[in-house]
Amino acid sequence: MFDGFGRKIDYLRISVTDRCNFRCQYCMAENMVFMPRTELLSLEEITLIAERFIGHGIKKIRLTGGEPLVRRDMRDVIQRLGRKVKTGELAELTLTTNGSLLTEYAEHLAYHNVRRINVSMDTLHPEKFAEISRGAKVDQVLAGIAAARQANIKVKINMVALRDFNQDDLIPMVEYCAEHGHDLTVIETMPMGDVGADRKLEHIKAEEFISPLLERYSINPIEYKSAGPARYMGVEPLGLRLGLITPLSNNFCDSCNRLRLTTDGKIYMCLGHDAHVDLRAAVRNEGIEAVDQMLQKALKLKPLRHDFNDQLEGSAKILERHMNVTGG
Ligand code: SAM
Ligand code: SF4
């Protein structure tokens, strides 16, 4: 599949639920209202749609949310899509999770061919972790990560860079990741949905956020490339691979290879735009074959780039959609 600008699209992110057992301050409002369950795609719909997408050239799928592991039939979703890795139809099935339920899920994930996961953790400091997630326990996440490693799943930690909040926590995080063999990615905040905070005040460029590392370590760009938008550097002598996701300070839309399926069956072609097609309605009315035509329509809608910068500067409207609907 190619979009209107000639970019090859082979990566699908599926938000399997908008619900979550955390309430991270940059992601959700405190009193978040979730979609009625009837709006959610069923297990059957998710797998049929994913299979159809695979038929059109999707090679990698990331399951995300909300918190994907709070979905009741998540074991079945993993099992069915994991089969596609076994048959070679999918090159990779991965997951982004807050890690809190990994002790229950790690073995199931590994058994069904999930070899790598991303776990979000913005600080190792218990009180600060509870503050940013509005009540969650970092120890539970650390135990989940340990269970994943035990099951032989490679872990990458996602750390959102928050001005005046967690820059001091970067060195402990870097040391923890190096010690345990995890990659680390620093992500700039994106202005998605009203969370009751000033998005401009919380934002800090990733380059600025990592500047304390320069005093202690040698940091150099490396060739490594993942399926996502991060650019990587090596942190020596720790031997740590550090990724930066810089949607605002260093645009990477030129190489975007992704499309996103939401919990309620919409295809969004860009995290930072509202343009979408309603796949669920089409599939429910016309059957699974409707995917083919809707995909062609969606590919034409993919914008050249997001306009998060304009949103942050106030010259474009902040999106109403929160991150948990389209998934990170
Ligand atoms: N619940 C899972 C988790 O936290 O990993 C998966 C969904 S979460 C929406 C996916 C990623 O998006 C997480 O790494 C999270 O930190 C990040 N995220 C959420 N809101 C964001 C925002 N406004 N800007 C940048 N990253 C955000
Ligand atoms: Fe939940 Fe992930 Fe959003 Fe945090 S970032 S509230 S864990 S969906």
Coordinates of C-alpha atoms and ligand atoms in Angstrom, one line a residue:
M1 CA 0.0 0.0 0.0
F2 CA 1.2 3.5 -0.8
D3 CA -0.4 6.8 0.2
G4 CA -0.9 9.9 -2.0
F5 CA 2.7 11.0 -1.3
G6 CA 4.3 7.7 -2.3
R7 CA 5.0 6.5 1.3
K8 CA 4.8 2.8 1.7
I9 CA 2.3 1.8 4.5
D10 CA 3.1 -1.5 6.1
Y11 CA 2.6 -0.9 9.9
L12 CA -0.8 -1.0 11.7
R13 CA -1.4 0.1 15.2
I14 CA -4.6 -1.1 16.8
S15 CA -6.1 0.5 19.8
V16 CA -8.0 -2.4 21.3
T17 CA -9.6 -0.4 24.1
D18 CA -9.8 3.2 25.2
R19 CA -10.0 2.1 28.8
C20 CA -7.1 2.2 31.2
N21 CA -6.3 1.4 34.9
F22 CA -4.0 4.5 35.0
R23 CA -4.9 8.1 34.4
C24 CA -1.6 9.6 33.2
Q25 CA -1.9 13.4 33.4
Y26 CA -0.6 14.1 29.9
C27 CA -2.8 11.4 28.3
M28 CA -6.2 11.6 30.0
A29 CA -8.3 14.0 32.0
E30 CA -9.0 13.0 35.6
N31 CA -12.6 12.2 35.0
M32 CA -12.2 10.6 31.6
V33 CA -15.4 9.4 29.9
F34 CA -14.9 6.2 28.0
M35 CA -16.8 4.9 24.9
P36 CA -19.9 2.7 25.6
R37 CA -18.8 -0.9 25.2
T38 CA -21.2 -1.4 22.3
E39 CA -19.1 1.0 20.3
L40 CA -16.0 -1.2 20.6
L41 CA -14.9 -3.6 17.9
S42 CA -15.5 -7.2 18.8
L43 CA -12.7 -9.7 18.9
E44 CA -14.1 -11.2 15.7
E45 CA -14.1 -7.8 14.0
I46 CA -10.5 -6.9 15.1
T47 CA -9.1 -10.1 13.8
L48 CA -11.0 -10.1 10.6
I49 CA -10.1 -6.5 9.8
A50 CA -6.4 -7.2 10.8
E51 CA -6.3 -10.2 8.5
R52 CA -7.7 -8.1 5.6
F53 CA -5.1 -5.5 6.3
I54 CA -2.4 -8.1 6.3
G55 CA -3.7 -9.2 2.9
H56 CA -3.0 -5.7 1.7
G57 CA 0.6 -5.6 2.8
I58 CA 0.6 -4.8 6.6
K59 CA 3.7 -6.5 8.0
K60 CA 3.8 -5.3 11.6
I61 CA 1.0 -4.8 14.1
R62 CA 1.3 -3.1 17.4
L63 CA -1.5 -3.5 19.9
T64 CA -2.1 -0.5 22.1
G65 CA -4.8 1.5 23.8
G66 CA -5.8 2.7 26.5
E67 CA -4.3 -0.2 28.3
P68 CA -4.5 -3.2 25.9
L69 CA -4.2 -5.7 28.7
V70 CA -7.3 -4.5 30.5
R71 CA -9.4 -5.7 27.6
R72 CA -11.3 -8.8 28.8
D73 CA -10.7 -11.0 25.7
M74 CA -7.2 -9.8 25.2
R75 CA -5.7 -13.3 25.5
D76 CA -7.8 -14.3 22.4
V77 CA -6.7 -11.2 20.5
I78 CA -3.1 -12.0 21.2
Q79 CA -3.5 -15.7 20.3
R80 CA -5.2 -15.1 17.0
L81 CA -2.9 -12.4 15.8
G82 CA 0.2 -14.3 17.1
R83 CA -0.7 -17.1 14.8
K84 CA 0.0 -14.7 11.9
V85 CA 3.6 -14.4 13.0
K86 CA 3.9 -18.1 13.2
T87 CA 2.7 -18.5 9.6
G88 CA 5.0 -15.7 8.4
E89 CA 2.1 -13.5 7.2
L90 CA 3.2 -10.9 9.9
A91 CA 6.8 -10.1 10.5
E92 CA 6.0 -8.8 14.0
L93 CA 3.3 -8.5 16.6
T94 CA 4.1 -6.1 19.4
L95 CA 2.4 -4.3 22.3
T96 CA 2.6 -1.0 24.1
T97 CA 1.6 -1.4 27.7
N98 CA 1.8 0.4 31.1
G99 CA 3.2 -2.9 32.4
S100 CA 0.9 -3.2 35.4
L101 CA -0.6 -6.5 34.2
L102 CA 2.5 -8.0 32.7
T103 CA 3.0 -10.5 35.5
E104 CA -0.2 -12.2 34.4
Y105 CA 0.4 -11.8 30.7
A106 CA 4.1 -12.2 30.0
E107 CA 4.1 -16.0 29.4
H108 CA 1.0 -15.8 27.2
L109 CA 2.5 -13.1 25.1
A110 CA 5.7 -15.0 24.7
Y111 CA 3.9 -18.2 23.8
H112 CA 2.0 -16.4 21.1
N113 CA 5.1 -15.0 19.4
V114 CA 5.3 -11.5 20.9
R115 CA 9.1 -11.0 21.1
R116 CA 9.3 -7.3 21.9
I117 CA 7.1 -4.9 23.9
N118 CA 7.2 -1.2 24.9
V119 CA 6.5 -0.4 28.5
S120 CA 5.7 3.2 29.5
M121 CA 7.4 4.4 32.6
D122 CA 8.1 8.1 33.1
T123 CA 10.1 7.9 36.4
L124 CA 11.3 5.2 38.8
H125 CA 10.5 7.4 41.7
P126 CA 7.5 5.8 43.5
E127 CA 5.8 9.1 44.6
K128 CA 6.4 10.8 41.4
F129 CA 5.2 7.8 39.5
A130 CA 2.0 7.8 41.5
E131 CA 1.6 11.5 40.9
I132 CA 1.9 11.4 37.1
S133 CA -0.2 8.3 36.7
R134 CA -2.7 9.5 39.3
G135 CA -2.3 6.6 41.7
A136 CA -0.4 3.8 40.1
K137 CA 2.5 1.8 41.7
V138 CA 5.9 1.7 40.0
D139 CA 6.8 -1.5 41.8
Q140 CA 3.9 -3.3 40.0
V141 CA 5.3 -2.1 36.6
L142 CA 8.9 -3.1 37.5
A143 CA 7.6 -6.6 38.5
G144 CA 5.8 -6.8 35.2
I145 CA 8.9 -5.8 33.2
A146 CA 10.9 -8.5 35.1
A147 CA 8.2 -11.1 34.2
A148 CA 8.5 -10.1 30.6
R149 CA 12.3 -10.5 30.6
Q150 CA 11.9 -13.8 32.4
A151 CA 9.7 -14.9 29.5
N152 CA 12.4 -13.8 27.0
I153 CA 10.5 -10.8 25.7
K154 CA 12.7 -7.8 24.8
V155 CA 11.6 -4.6 26.6
K156 CA 11.9 -1.0 25.5
I157 CA 10.9 1.7 28.0
N158 CA 9.0 4.7 26.9
M159 CA 9.6 7.8 28.9
V160 CA 7.5 10.9 28.2
A161 CA 9.6 14.1 28.6
L162 CA 7.7 16.5 30.9
R163 CA 9.2 19.9 31.6
D164 CA 9.9 20.6 35.3
F165 CA 8.8 17.1 36.2
N166 CA 11.0 14.1 35.3
Q167 CA 14.3 15.4 33.8
D168 CA 16.0 14.6 37.1
D169 CA 14.8 11.1 36.7
L170 CA 16.5 10.5 33.4
I171 CA 20.0 9.4 34.7
P172 CA 18.5 6.8 37.1
M173 CA 16.3 5.6 34.2
V174 CA 19.3 5.4 31.9
E175 CA 21.2 3.4 34.5
Y176 CA 18.3 1.1 35.2
C177 CA 17.8 0.4 31.5
A178 CA 21.5 -0.2 30.9
E179 CA 21.7 -2.6 33.9
H180 CA 18.7 -4.6 32.7
G181 CA 19.4 -4.6 29.0
H182 CA 16.3 -2.5 28.0
D183 CA 16.3 0.1 25.2
L184 CA 15.0 3.5 26.3
T185 CA 12.9 6.0 24.2
V186 CA 12.2 9.6 25.2
I187 CA 9.0 11.0 23.7
E188 CA 8.0 14.6 23.4
T189 CA 4.4 15.3 24.6
M190 CA 1.8 15.8 21.9
P191 CA -1.2 18.1 22.3
M192 CA -3.9 15.5 22.1
G193 CA -7.2 16.2 23.8
D194 CA -8.0 18.4 26.7
V195 CA -6.3 17.1 29.9
G196 CA -6.8 20.2 31.9
A197 CA -3.1 21.2 31.6
D198 CA -1.3 23.8 29.5
R199 CA 0.3 21.7 26.8
K200 CA 2.8 24.3 26.0
L201 CA 4.1 24.5 29.6
E202 CA 4.6 20.7 29.9
H203 CA 6.4 20.5 26.6
I204 CA 10.2 20.2 26.4
K205 CA 12.3 19.3 23.4
A206 CA 13.8 15.8 23.6
E207 CA 17.3 17.2 22.9
E208 CA 17.0 19.6 25.8
F209 CA 15.5 16.9 28.0
I210 CA 18.5 14.6 27.5
S211 CA 21.1 17.3 27.9
P212 CA 22.1 16.2 31.5
L213 CA 23.4 13.0 30.0
L214 CA 26.1 14.8 28.0
E215 CA 28.0 15.7 31.2
R216 CA 28.4 12.0 32.1
Y217 CA 28.3 9.9 28.9
S218 CA 29.3 10.0 25.3
I219 CA 26.2 10.1 23.0
N220 CA 26.5 9.4 19.3
P221 CA 23.9 8.7 16.6
I222 CA 23.8 5.1 15.5
E223 CA 22.5 3.3 12.4
Y224 CA 19.8 1.3 14.2
K225 CA 16.2 1.7 12.9
S226 CA 13.0 0.3 14.3
A227 CA 9.6 0.2 12.6
G228 CA 8.6 3.4 14.5
P229 CA 9.6 7.0 14.3
A230 CA 12.5 7.0 16.8
R231 CA 16.0 8.0 15.8
Y232 CA 18.6 6.3 17.9
M233 CA 21.9 7.0 19.6
G234 CA 24.3 5.0 21.6
V235 CA 25.0 6.0 25.2
E236 CA 28.6 4.9 26.1
P237 CA 30.2 3.4 28.1
L238 CA 26.8 2.1 29.2
G239 CA 26.1 0.3 25.9
L240 CA 22.5 1.7 26.0
R241 CA 20.4 2.3 22.9
L242 CA 18.5 5.6 23.4
G243 CA 15.7 6.6 21.0
L244 CA 14.2 10.0 20.6
I245 CA 10.7 10.6 19.3
T246 CA 10.5 14.2 18.4
P247 CA 7.2 15.0 16.6
L248 CA 7.4 18.6 17.5
S249 CA 11.1 19.5 17.5
N250 CA 12.3 17.3 14.5
N251 CA 9.5 16.2 12.2
F252 CA 9.6 12.7 10.9
C253 CA 6.4 12.5 8.8
D254 CA 8.4 12.0 5.6
S255 CA 9.1 8.5 6.5
C256 CA 5.7 7.7 8.1
N257 CA 4.6 4.1 7.4
R258 CA 1.7 3.8 9.7
L259 CA -2.0 3.7 9.9
R260 CA -4.2 3.4 13.0
L261 CA -7.3 1.5 13.8
T262 CA -9.3 2.8 16.8
T263 CA -11.3 1.0 19.4
D264 CA -14.5 1.9 17.6
G265 CA -13.3 0.9 14.2
K266 CA -12.1 4.1 12.6
I267 CA -9.0 4.3 10.5
Y268 CA -6.9 7.4 11.2
M269 CA -4.0 8.0 8.9
C270 CA -2.3 10.4 11.3
L271 CA -2.1 10.8 15.0
G272 CA -2.2 14.5 14.6
H273 CA -5.2 14.9 12.3
D274 CA -8.9 14.3 12.5
A275 CA -9.4 12.9 9.0
H276 CA -10.6 9.3 9.2
V277 CA -12.9 6.7 7.6
D278 CA -15.5 4.7 9.6
L279 CA -14.6 1.1 8.9
R280 CA -16.9 -0.3 11.6
A281 CA -20.0 1.1 10.0
A282 CA -18.9 -0.1 6.5
V283 CA -18.0 -3.6 7.8
R284 CA -21.2 -3.9 9.8
N285 CA -23.4 -2.8 6.8
E286 CA -21.6 -4.4 3.9
G287 CA -19.4 -7.2 5.3
I288 CA -15.6 -7.6 5.6
E289 CA -15.0 -6.9 1.9
A290 CA -15.8 -3.2 2.6
V291 CA -12.3 -3.0 4.1
D292 CA -10.7 -3.0 0.7
Q293 CA -12.5 0.1 -0.6
M294 CA -12.3 1.9 2.7
L295 CA -8.5 1.4 2.8
Q296 CA -8.1 3.0 -0.6
K297 CA -10.1 5.9 0.6
A298 CA -8.1 6.2 3.8
L299 CA -4.8 6.1 1.9
K300 CA -5.8 9.2 0.0
L301 CA -6.6 11.0 3.2
K302 CA -3.2 10.6 4.7
P303 CA -1.8 14.1 5.2
L304 CA 1.8 15.1 4.4
R305 CA 2.4 16.0 8.1
H306 CA 0.8 16.7 11.4
D307 CA 0.3 20.2 12.7
F308 CA 1.1 19.7 16.4
N309 CA 3.4 22.7 16.3
D310 CA 0.6 25.0 15.2
Q311 CA -1.7 23.5 17.8
L312 CA 0.9 24.2 20.5
E313 CA 1.3 27.7 19.3
G314 CA -2.4 28.3 19.3
S315 CA -2.8 28.8 15.5
A316 CA -4.6 25.5 15.1
K317 CA -7.2 23.9 17.2
I318 CA -6.0 21.2 19.7
L319 CA -7.5 17.8 18.8
E320 CA -10.4 16.7 20.8
R321 CA -9.3 13.1 20.5
H322 CA -7.2 11.9 23.4
M323 CA -4.1 9.7 23.0
N324 CA -5.9 6.6 24.5
V325 CA -8.4 6.5 21.6
T326 CA -5.8 6.2 18.8
G327 CA -3.1 4.7 20.9
G328 CA 0.6 5.7 21.0
Ligands
SAM1 N1 -1.4 2.3 28.1 C1 -0.3 2.0 27.3 C2 0.9 2.7 27.7 O1 0.8 3.6 28.5 O2 2.0 2.3 27.2 C3 -0.5 2.1 25.8 C4 -1.2 3.3 25.4 S1 -0.4 4.9 25.7 C5 -1.5 6.0 25.0 C6 0.9 4.8 24.5 C7 2.1 5.7 24.7 O3 1.6 7.1 24.5 C8 2.7 5.7 26.1 O4 4.1 5.6 26.0 C9 2.3 7.1 26.6 O5 3.3 7.5 27.5 C10 2.3 7.9 25.4 N2 1.4 9.1 25.5 C11 0.2 9.3 26.0 N3 -0.3 10.5 25.9 C12 0.7 11.2 25.2 C13 0.9 12.6 24.8 N4 -0.1 13.4 25.0 N5 2.0 12.9 24.2 C14 3.0 12.0 24.0 N6 2.9 10.7 24.4 C15 1.8 10.3 25.0
SF4_2 FE1 -3.2 4.7 30.4 FE2 -1.2 4.6 28.8 FE3 -2.7 6.8 28.8 FE4 -1.2 6.2 30.9 S1 -0.5 6.7 28.8 S2 -3.3 6.8 31.0 S3 -1.2 4.1 31.0 S4 -3.3 4.8 28.2

